[in-house]
mmCIF file of C-alpha atoms in Angstrom:
data_model
loop_
_atom_site.group_PDB
_atom_site.id
_atom_site.type_symbol
_atom_site.label_atom_id
_atom_site.label_comp_id
_atom_site.label_asym_id
_atom_site.label_seq_id
_atom_site.Cartn_x
_atom_site.Cartn_y
_atom_site.Cartn_z
ATOM 1 C CA UNK A 1 0.090 -0.054 0.105
ATOM 2 C CA UNK A 2 1.460 3.328 -0.953
ATOM 3 C CA UNK A 3 2.068 5.850 2.111
ATOM 4 C CA UNK A 4 1.237 9.423 2.093
ATOM 5 C CA UNK A 5 4.487 10.439 1.137
ATOM 6 C CA UNK A 6 4.690 8.294 -1.940
ATOM 7 C CA UNK A 7 4.018 9.624 -5.414
ATOM 8 C CA UNK A 8 3.147 7.952 -8.813
ATOM 9 C CA UNK A 9 6.109 8.652 -11.246
ATOM 10 C CA UNK A 10 5.448 9.066 -15.069
ATOM 11 C CA UNK A 11 8.401 7.341 -17.218
ATOM 12 C CA UNK A 12 9.703 9.638 -19.977
ATOM 13 C CA UNK A 13 9.769 9.121 -23.735
ATOM 14 C CA UNK A 14 13.558 9.157 -23.695
ATOM 15 C CA UNK A 15 14.013 5.421 -23.616
ATOM 16 C CA UNK A 16 11.476 4.893 -26.345
ATOM 17 C CA UNK A 17 13.041 7.183 -28.705
ATOM 18 C CA UNK A 18 16.441 5.785 -27.983
ATOM 19 C CA UNK A 19 15.281 2.502 -28.929
ATOM 20 C CA UNK A 20 14.193 3.875 -32.183
ATOM 21 C CA UNK A 21 17.451 5.740 -32.789
ATOM 22 C CA UNK A 22 19.264 2.019 -31.999
ATOM 23 C CA UNK A 23 16.985 0.357 -34.542
ATOM 24 C CA UNK A 24 17.647 3.151 -37.092
ATOM 25 C CA UNK A 25 21.288 2.411 -36.793
ATOM 26 C CA UNK A 26 20.978 -1.150 -37.000
ATOM 27 C CA UNK A 27 19.118 -0.857 -40.282
ATOM 28 C CA UNK A 28 21.755 1.618 -41.502
ATOM 29 C CA UNK A 29 24.632 -0.937 -40.818
ATOM 30 C CA UNK A 30 22.643 -3.632 -42.735
ATOM 31 C CA UNK A 31 21.957 -1.669 -45.520
ATOM 32 C CA UNK A 32 25.509 -0.477 -45.968
ATOM 33 C CA UNK A 33 26.795 -4.262 -45.607
ATOM 34 C CA UNK A 34 24.441 -5.440 -48.446
ATOM 35 C CA UNK A 35 25.032 -2.621 -50.876
ATOM 36 C CA UNK A 36 28.788 -3.127 -50.382
ATOM 37 C CA UNK A 37 28.259 -6.707 -51.102
ATOM 38 C CA UNK A 38 26.193 -5.929 -54.333
ATOM 39 C CA UNK A 39 28.827 -3.240 -55.337
ATOM 40 C CA UNK A 40 31.546 -6.153 -55.134
ATOM 41 C CA UNK A 41 29.244 -8.343 -57.273
ATOM 42 C CA UNK A 42 29.160 -10.842 -54.020
ATOM 43 C CA UNK A 43 26.080 -12.982 -53.778
ATOM 44 C CA UNK A 44 23.151 -11.505 -51.720
ATOM 45 C CA UNK A 45 20.505 -13.859 -50.093
ATOM 46 C CA UNK A 46 16.784 -13.590 -51.056
ATOM 47 C CA UNK A 47 16.115 -12.518 -47.863
ATOM 48 C CA UNK A 48 18.465 -9.388 -47.851
ATOM 49 C CA UNK A 49 17.208 -8.643 -51.280
ATOM 50 C CA UNK A 50 13.458 -8.360 -50.038
ATOM 51 C CA UNK A 51 14.736 -6.489 -46.894
ATOM 52 C CA UNK A 52 16.587 -3.943 -48.912
ATOM 53 C CA UNK A 53 13.556 -3.020 -50.977
ATOM 54 C CA UNK A 54 11.687 -1.951 -47.876
ATOM 55 C CA UNK A 55 14.436 -0.772 -45.668
ATOM 56 C CA UNK A 56 15.291 2.612 -44.236
ATOM 57 C CA UNK A 57 11.528 3.612 -43.525
ATOM 58 C CA UNK A 58 10.564 2.881 -39.853
ATOM 59 C CA UNK A 59 7.127 4.254 -40.726
ATOM 60 C CA UNK A 60 4.995 2.281 -38.187
ATOM 61 C CA UNK A 61 7.966 2.766 -35.601
ATOM 62 C CA UNK A 62 8.049 6.633 -36.059
ATOM 63 C CA UNK A 63 4.218 6.984 -36.103
ATOM 64 C CA UNK A 64 4.008 4.979 -32.699
ATOM 65 C CA UNK A 65 6.631 7.157 -31.027
ATOM 66 C CA UNK A 66 5.161 10.519 -32.198
ATOM 67 C CA UNK A 67 1.822 9.458 -30.848
ATOM 68 C CA UNK A 68 3.385 8.361 -27.430
ATOM 69 C CA UNK A 69 5.317 11.596 -27.283
ATOM 70 C CA UNK A 70 2.338 13.726 -28.008
ATOM 71 C CA UNK A 71 0.064 11.988 -25.420
ATOM 72 C CA UNK A 72 -0.771 13.775 -22.278
ATOM 73 C CA UNK A 73 -0.545 10.643 -20.260
ATOM 74 C CA UNK A 74 2.279 8.159 -21.367
ATOM 75 C CA UNK A 75 1.352 5.344 -19.221
ATOM 76 C CA UNK A 76 -2.451 5.440 -20.567
ATOM 77 C CA UNK A 77 -1.319 5.929 -24.119
ATOM 78 C CA UNK A 78 0.984 2.543 -23.953
ATOM 79 C CA UNK A 79 -1.950 0.914 -22.066
ATOM 80 C CA UNK A 80 -4.386 1.368 -24.682
ATOM 81 C CA UNK A 81 -2.336 0.472 -27.726
ATOM 82 C CA UNK A 82 -3.705 -2.061 -30.086
ATOM 83 C CA UNK A 83 -2.438 -5.347 -30.873
ATOM 84 C CA UNK A 84 -0.337 -4.230 -33.798
ATOM 85 C CA UNK A 85 0.961 -1.156 -32.017
ATOM 86 C CA UNK A 86 1.971 -3.365 -29.014
ATOM 87 C CA UNK A 87 3.903 -5.593 -31.348
ATOM 88 C CA UNK A 88 5.984 -2.650 -32.618
ATOM 89 C CA UNK A 89 6.301 -1.125 -29.236
ATOM 90 C CA UNK A 90 7.952 -4.589 -27.908
ATOM 91 C CA UNK A 91 10.110 -4.600 -30.823
ATOM 92 C CA UNK A 92 11.337 -1.102 -29.884
ATOM 93 C CA UNK A 93 12.086 -1.870 -26.089
ATOM 94 C CA UNK A 94 13.552 -5.183 -27.028
ATOM 95 C CA UNK A 95 16.315 -3.050 -28.765
ATOM 96 C CA UNK A 96 17.419 -1.515 -25.326
ATOM 97 C CA UNK A 97 17.780 -4.851 -23.746
ATOM 98 C CA UNK A 98 19.834 -5.944 -26.596
ATOM 99 C CA UNK A 99 21.974 -3.126 -26.571
ATOM 100 C CA UNK A 100 22.878 -3.490 -22.978
ATOM 101 C CA UNK A 101 23.787 -7.257 -23.293
ATOM 102 C CA UNK A 102 26.158 -6.543 -25.912
ATOM 103 C CA UNK A 103 27.741 -3.699 -23.987
ATOM 104 C CA UNK A 104 28.357 -6.582 -21.179
ATOM 105 C CA UNK A 105 30.408 -8.836 -23.401
ATOM 106 C CA UNK A 106 34.269 -8.559 -23.057
ATOM 107 C CA UNK A 107 36.004 -7.428 -26.356
ATOM 108 C CA UNK A 108 37.985 -11.012 -26.563
ATOM 109 C CA UNK A 109 34.731 -12.657 -26.679
ATOM 110 C CA UNK A 110 33.091 -10.264 -29.435
ATOM 111 C CA UNK A 111 36.435 -10.814 -31.507
ATOM 112 C CA UNK A 112 36.034 -14.606 -31.253
ATOM 113 C CA UNK A 113 32.666 -14.540 -32.087
ATOM 114 C CA UNK A 114 33.441 -12.279 -35.054
ATOM 115 C CA UNK A 115 36.278 -14.431 -36.318
ATOM 116 C CA UNK A 116 34.278 -17.698 -35.973
ATOM 117 C CA UNK A 117 31.293 -15.954 -37.992
ATOM 118 C CA UNK A 118 33.515 -15.319 -40.942
ATOM 119 C CA UNK A 119 35.183 -18.739 -40.761
ATOM 120 C CA UNK A 120 31.714 -20.370 -41.180
ATOM 121 C CA UNK A 121 29.839 -20.922 -44.448
ATOM 122 C CA UNK A 122 26.646 -18.932 -44.818
ATOM 123 C CA UNK A 123 23.478 -21.289 -44.202
ATOM 124 C CA UNK A 124 21.082 -21.041 -46.995
ATOM 125 C CA UNK A 125 18.144 -18.988 -45.721
ATOM 126 C CA UNK A 126 14.752 -20.634 -46.397
ATOM 127 C CA UNK A 127 12.162 -18.569 -47.729
ATOM 128 C CA UNK A 128 9.369 -17.082 -45.353
ATOM 129 C CA UNK A 129 6.714 -19.453 -44.297
ATOM 130 C CA UNK A 130 3.360 -18.702 -42.559
ATOM 131 C CA UNK A 131 3.412 -19.103 -38.707
ATOM 132 C CA UNK A 132 0.492 -16.738 -37.871
ATOM 133 C CA UNK A 133 -1.816 -14.020 -39.404
ATOM 134 C CA UNK A 134 -0.440 -10.535 -38.878
ATOM 135 C CA UNK A 135 -1.606 -7.082 -39.710
ATOM 136 C CA UNK A 136 0.470 -5.561 -42.607
ATOM 137 C CA UNK A 137 2.440 -2.763 -41.414
ATOM 138 C CA UNK A 138 2.324 0.785 -43.324
ATOM 139 C CA UNK A 139 5.594 0.273 -45.139
ATOM 140 C CA UNK A 140 4.570 -3.118 -46.198
ATOM 141 C CA UNK A 141 1.188 -1.777 -47.683
ATOM 142 C CA UNK A 142 3.105 0.785 -49.556
ATOM 143 C CA UNK A 143 5.557 -1.737 -50.937
ATOM 144 C CA UNK A 144 2.640 -3.867 -52.096
ATOM 145 C CA UNK A 145 1.002 -0.819 -53.852
ATOM 146 C CA UNK A 146 4.226 0.314 -55.519
ATOM 147 C CA UNK A 147 4.572 -3.207 -56.937
ATOM 148 C CA UNK A 148 1.195 -3.085 -58.017
ATOM 149 C CA UNK A 149 1.554 0.126 -59.948
ATOM 150 C CA UNK A 150 4.785 -0.848 -61.462
ATOM 151 C CA UNK A 151 3.516 -4.346 -62.711
ATOM 152 C CA UNK A 152 0.546 -3.441 -64.846
ATOM 153 C CA UNK A 153 -1.991 -3.044 -61.902
ATOM 154 C CA UNK A 154 -2.905 -6.906 -61.810
ATOM 155 C CA UNK A 155 -4.607 -7.711 -58.605
ATOM 156 C CA UNK A 156 -4.394 -11.199 -58.965
ATOM 157 C CA UNK A 157 -0.856 -11.207 -59.946
ATOM 158 C CA UNK A 158 0.111 -8.847 -56.895
ATOM 159 C CA UNK A 159 -1.570 -10.791 -54.527
ATOM 160 C CA UNK A 160 0.296 -14.106 -55.858
ATOM 161 C CA UNK A 161 3.584 -12.304 -55.787
ATOM 162 C CA UNK A 162 3.385 -11.266 -52.099
ATOM 163 C CA UNK A 163 1.650 -14.349 -50.808
ATOM 164 C CA UNK A 164 5.338 -15.695 -50.971
ATOM 165 C CA UNK A 165 7.174 -12.666 -49.660
ATOM 166 C CA UNK A 166 4.662 -11.882 -46.695
ATOM 167 C CA UNK A 167 2.936 -15.479 -46.044
ATOM 168 C CA UNK A 168 1.616 -14.107 -42.447
ATOM 169 C CA UNK A 169 -0.361 -11.154 -44.247
ATOM 170 C CA UNK A 170 -2.502 -13.539 -45.873
ATOM 171 C CA UNK A 171 -2.825 -11.270 -49.175
ATOM 172 C CA UNK A 172 -5.465 -12.115 -51.405
ATOM 173 C CA UNK A 173 -6.916 -10.504 -54.400
ATOM 174 C CA UNK A 174 -10.017 -8.802 -52.658
ATOM 175 C CA UNK A 175 -7.419 -7.156 -50.098
ATOM 176 C CA UNK A 176 -5.319 -5.244 -52.939
ATOM 177 C CA UNK A 177 -8.456 -2.934 -54.145
ATOM 178 C CA UNK A 178 -9.385 -2.277 -50.423
ATOM 179 C CA UNK A 179 -5.895 -0.990 -49.826
ATOM 180 C CA UNK A 180 -6.282 1.133 -53.007
ATOM 181 C CA UNK A 181 -9.116 3.181 -51.788
ATOM 182 C CA UNK A 182 -6.994 4.293 -48.726
ATOM 183 C CA UNK A 183 -3.461 4.635 -50.785
ATOM 184 C CA UNK A 184 -3.585 8.355 -50.775
ATOM 185 C CA UNK A 185 -4.048 8.766 -47.156
ATOM 186 C CA UNK A 186 -1.302 6.048 -46.511
ATOM 187 C CA UNK A 187 1.302 7.681 -48.768
ATOM 188 C CA UNK A 188 0.739 11.104 -47.256
ATOM 189 C CA UNK A 189 1.380 9.499 -43.723
ATOM 190 C CA UNK A 190 4.355 7.500 -45.210
ATOM 191 C CA UNK A 191 5.915 10.460 -46.519
ATOM 192 C CA UNK A 192 5.621 12.355 -43.440
ATOM 193 C CA UNK A 193 6.816 9.625 -41.079
ATOM 194 C CA UNK A 194 10.086 8.840 -43.399
ATOM 195 C CA UNK A 195 11.008 12.232 -43.441
ATOM 196 C CA UNK A 196 10.676 12.637 -39.374
ATOM 197 C CA UNK A 197 12.839 9.263 -39.225
ATOM 198 C CA UNK A 198 15.716 11.104 -40.872
ATOM 199 C CA UNK A 199 15.868 13.532 -38.031
ATOM 200 C CA UNK A 200 16.107 11.000 -35.146
ATOM 201 C CA UNK A 201 19.420 11.352 -33.315
ATOM 202 C CA UNK A 202 20.723 8.766 -30.793
ATOM 203 C CA UNK A 203 20.646 9.969 -27.301
ATOM 204 C CA UNK A 204 23.721 9.787 -25.105
ATOM 205 C CA UNK A 205 24.031 8.486 -21.598
ATOM 206 C CA UNK A 206 26.783 10.364 -19.615
ATOM 207 C CA UNK A 207 26.327 8.486 -16.216
ATOM 208 C CA UNK A 208 25.879 4.642 -15.866
ATOM 209 C CA UNK A 209 24.500 4.277 -19.268
ATOM 210 C CA UNK A 210 23.938 0.335 -18.750
ATOM 211 C CA UNK A 211 21.900 0.841 -15.611
ATOM 212 C CA UNK A 212 19.839 3.625 -17.264
ATOM 213 C CA UNK A 213 18.945 1.487 -20.124
ATOM 214 C CA UNK A 214 18.103 -1.508 -18.168
ATOM 215 C CA UNK A 215 15.708 0.947 -15.994
ATOM 216 C CA UNK A 216 14.005 2.387 -19.019
ATOM 217 C CA UNK A 217 13.437 -1.101 -20.201
ATOM 218 C CA UNK A 218 11.775 -2.215 -17.205
ATOM 219 C CA UNK A 219 9.815 0.943 -17.083
ATOM 220 C CA UNK A 220 8.562 0.453 -20.468
ATOM 221 C CA UNK A 221 7.593 -3.311 -19.910
ATOM 222 C CA UNK A 222 5.821 -2.251 -16.719
ATOM 223 C CA UNK A 223 3.745 0.222 -18.389
ATOM 224 C CA UNK A 224 2.848 -2.398 -21.117
ATOM 225 C CA UNK A 225 1.455 -4.921 -18.587
ATOM 226 C CA UNK A 226 -0.558 -2.068 -16.983
ATOM 227 C CA UNK A 227 1.552 -1.994 -13.521
ATOM 228 C CA UNK A 228 1.108 1.080 -11.416
ATOM 229 C CA UNK A 229 4.450 2.565 -10.969
ATOM 230 C CA UNK A 230 5.323 4.377 -7.753
ATOM 231 C CA UNK A 231 8.332 5.884 -6.093
ATOM 232 C CA UNK A 232 8.914 7.033 -2.621
ATOM 233 C CA UNK A 233 9.648 10.802 -2.338
ATOM 234 C CA UNK A 234 12.693 11.793 0.083
ATOM 235 C CA UNK A 235 11.736 13.312 3.240
ATOM 236 C CA UNK A 236 12.080 16.836 3.579
ATOM 237 C CA UNK A 237 13.143 18.797 6.634
ATOM 238 C CA UNK A 238 10.082 20.927 8.077
#
């Protein structure tokens, strides 16, 4: 039970923004690596080719962070996320946890892992398979619509093409015209969010960064689970 001198604390948006910046940096590194291999005419996996077509536009992530940043009550905003938004949110805060775990590895272990990975042959990547029904992300819808317009605006052909690339979306012919109706609205949102994504800067921690990141991750997960966060205020002399 909370005592009278306790107060409810509201977590900041800083941790979530940092996670978005980490994700952007990760995507930038992967894109540079793929482009370098392509420039050297080295083999690139089918998965990397598909990823490269839609990389660099964290539209759904940016839209989510912007909405949370603008919310008057961050705790309530996170608690009221829909299923798709919760998935994006969990993906973002997972980047903080991954970042902390990487920092804890010693340099020798990192070097050994890198050397081992270079000496191993790349395992052929299997094409995507259906695991569970998912809601299409905004960048995926734009990718489907772009392909539709570039390839003769054939709905059946479009559905068949992306049934292999995005099996979890269960894209069928009746879905394509439904998306076309909202295309203009989606493209405006996509353009705006893509521009904002380029302005995201990584936040630097100057004191105990690992502890700060772990606390931000814990707070974010607690908010998602609907927990009430309280902290005891220091006693002040009267």
